[in-house]
């Protein structure tokens, strides 16, 4: 019996430690990608809305590396969103190179990178791709040690010459910096939508990430006389903690007055018009609609509100350490 219950405990712990789905449904996208791996060498089918994917694997022999990559992901249990990013980068690689990747020389790698530059415009996207290509070669086609064994601690020679340094001369300022007057207009715009109004008020104050904020539930609320703490109990990139709710406290009370399911402790705090969990995409669409109607010609997202919140914290005189603690960063 002791062995039996120990086995059950270990199994439950393993299930708990497995990569979890996120608010972007990365797990669903990953599973769909897995199901279609053996068809990646086929030309993308055209439809009325356009092709379902942009790239395809030009050399059928390279399909085997996708299966190998999937096995590595599942043994390391990395997050689904990172799996998706790596798979998309790898699909671009296999699209731009028509020979078996094991036969690639440095000149072939340069051809892949040249193709990438025609598709990615921002320095950050280019840098991320170069990080990915080094990781992918190290994982799939590792260097050999002095005894001829795979050594995944070494960067393979064919990709070792790539520099991930961003050319700062090509960087551009984000078009999402808000003036306080613009922010107040957006906040007022959502007077008749308490969920969005509270979200717009909370993120700049608490510096919470969209995913962890939208995963908060009624049970995560600790309401006091003039403020509240909203605990991050899951999906927190920096672990658990709480979101500060002082200036945004009146908007929280306004939301709770009309909340669909406030008596259910397991209900999400932020719900859409159908009583389901509000997603970043829906919230961002509403933000951009508000900006268009208000004449604010800026691409504002939930992350924009977070970044602006950091700027406004500095303007108010908060120190690096105060901002770090509020945002729950590991460092400044």
C-alpha angles and dihedrals in degrees: 000000000000090000090047095052092043089054090050090050093050091048091051091048091051091050090050092050095050118109110277130219117254137213090270090059091239090161091059092048090048093050091049090050090051092051092054101043095109091055096051091101090062121095111260110262117243121232137170089272093046130261119329091233135014102220138047134189105260096195113053090205089069092064088084090066091060090057090047091050092051090052090052092050093052094046091051094038094217120175119284093236090057091047090054093049093050093046092051091049090048092050089054089051093051090046094054095045123057098187129079106280091229088066095052119124128196090271089057091050089052089053090054092049092048089054090049090055089059091056105036119059107176120079089229093056091048092049092048090052092052090050089050096049091053091049092047095051091045090051100041105027105024126182119257123243124225090280095051095255125136110265111194092181091074126077106236114250095240092062099029093095094061115108119209093196112129116234099237092199088070096050118112131199114256114253092225106085109126129207112224090247090056092048091051089052091053091047091051091046089067095052090120093045107062094181094058092038092056092045091051090049097044104048098058090045099045097030087222121166115246096242096049092042095051091048092061115117135202088258089060092065122104105183121195133175099279105003143028139215117218109199123218101222098163143012092029111151090205093041126253125337137113140277118237113239113182110114089032092048096101089054090052091055089048090052094049090054090065102026112137095222111013093143091061107084091200094055118110114252093224113054132173125230090279095054094255128123111288111240128210091244093057092044092048091050090054092048093051091047089053092049091050092051092045093049093244102146096201133108099242121183135165089268089053088059090051093050091046088050090059091051093049091048090057092047089054088056100254114156126238089254093052091050091046092054093045093050091040092231121165090227141358 
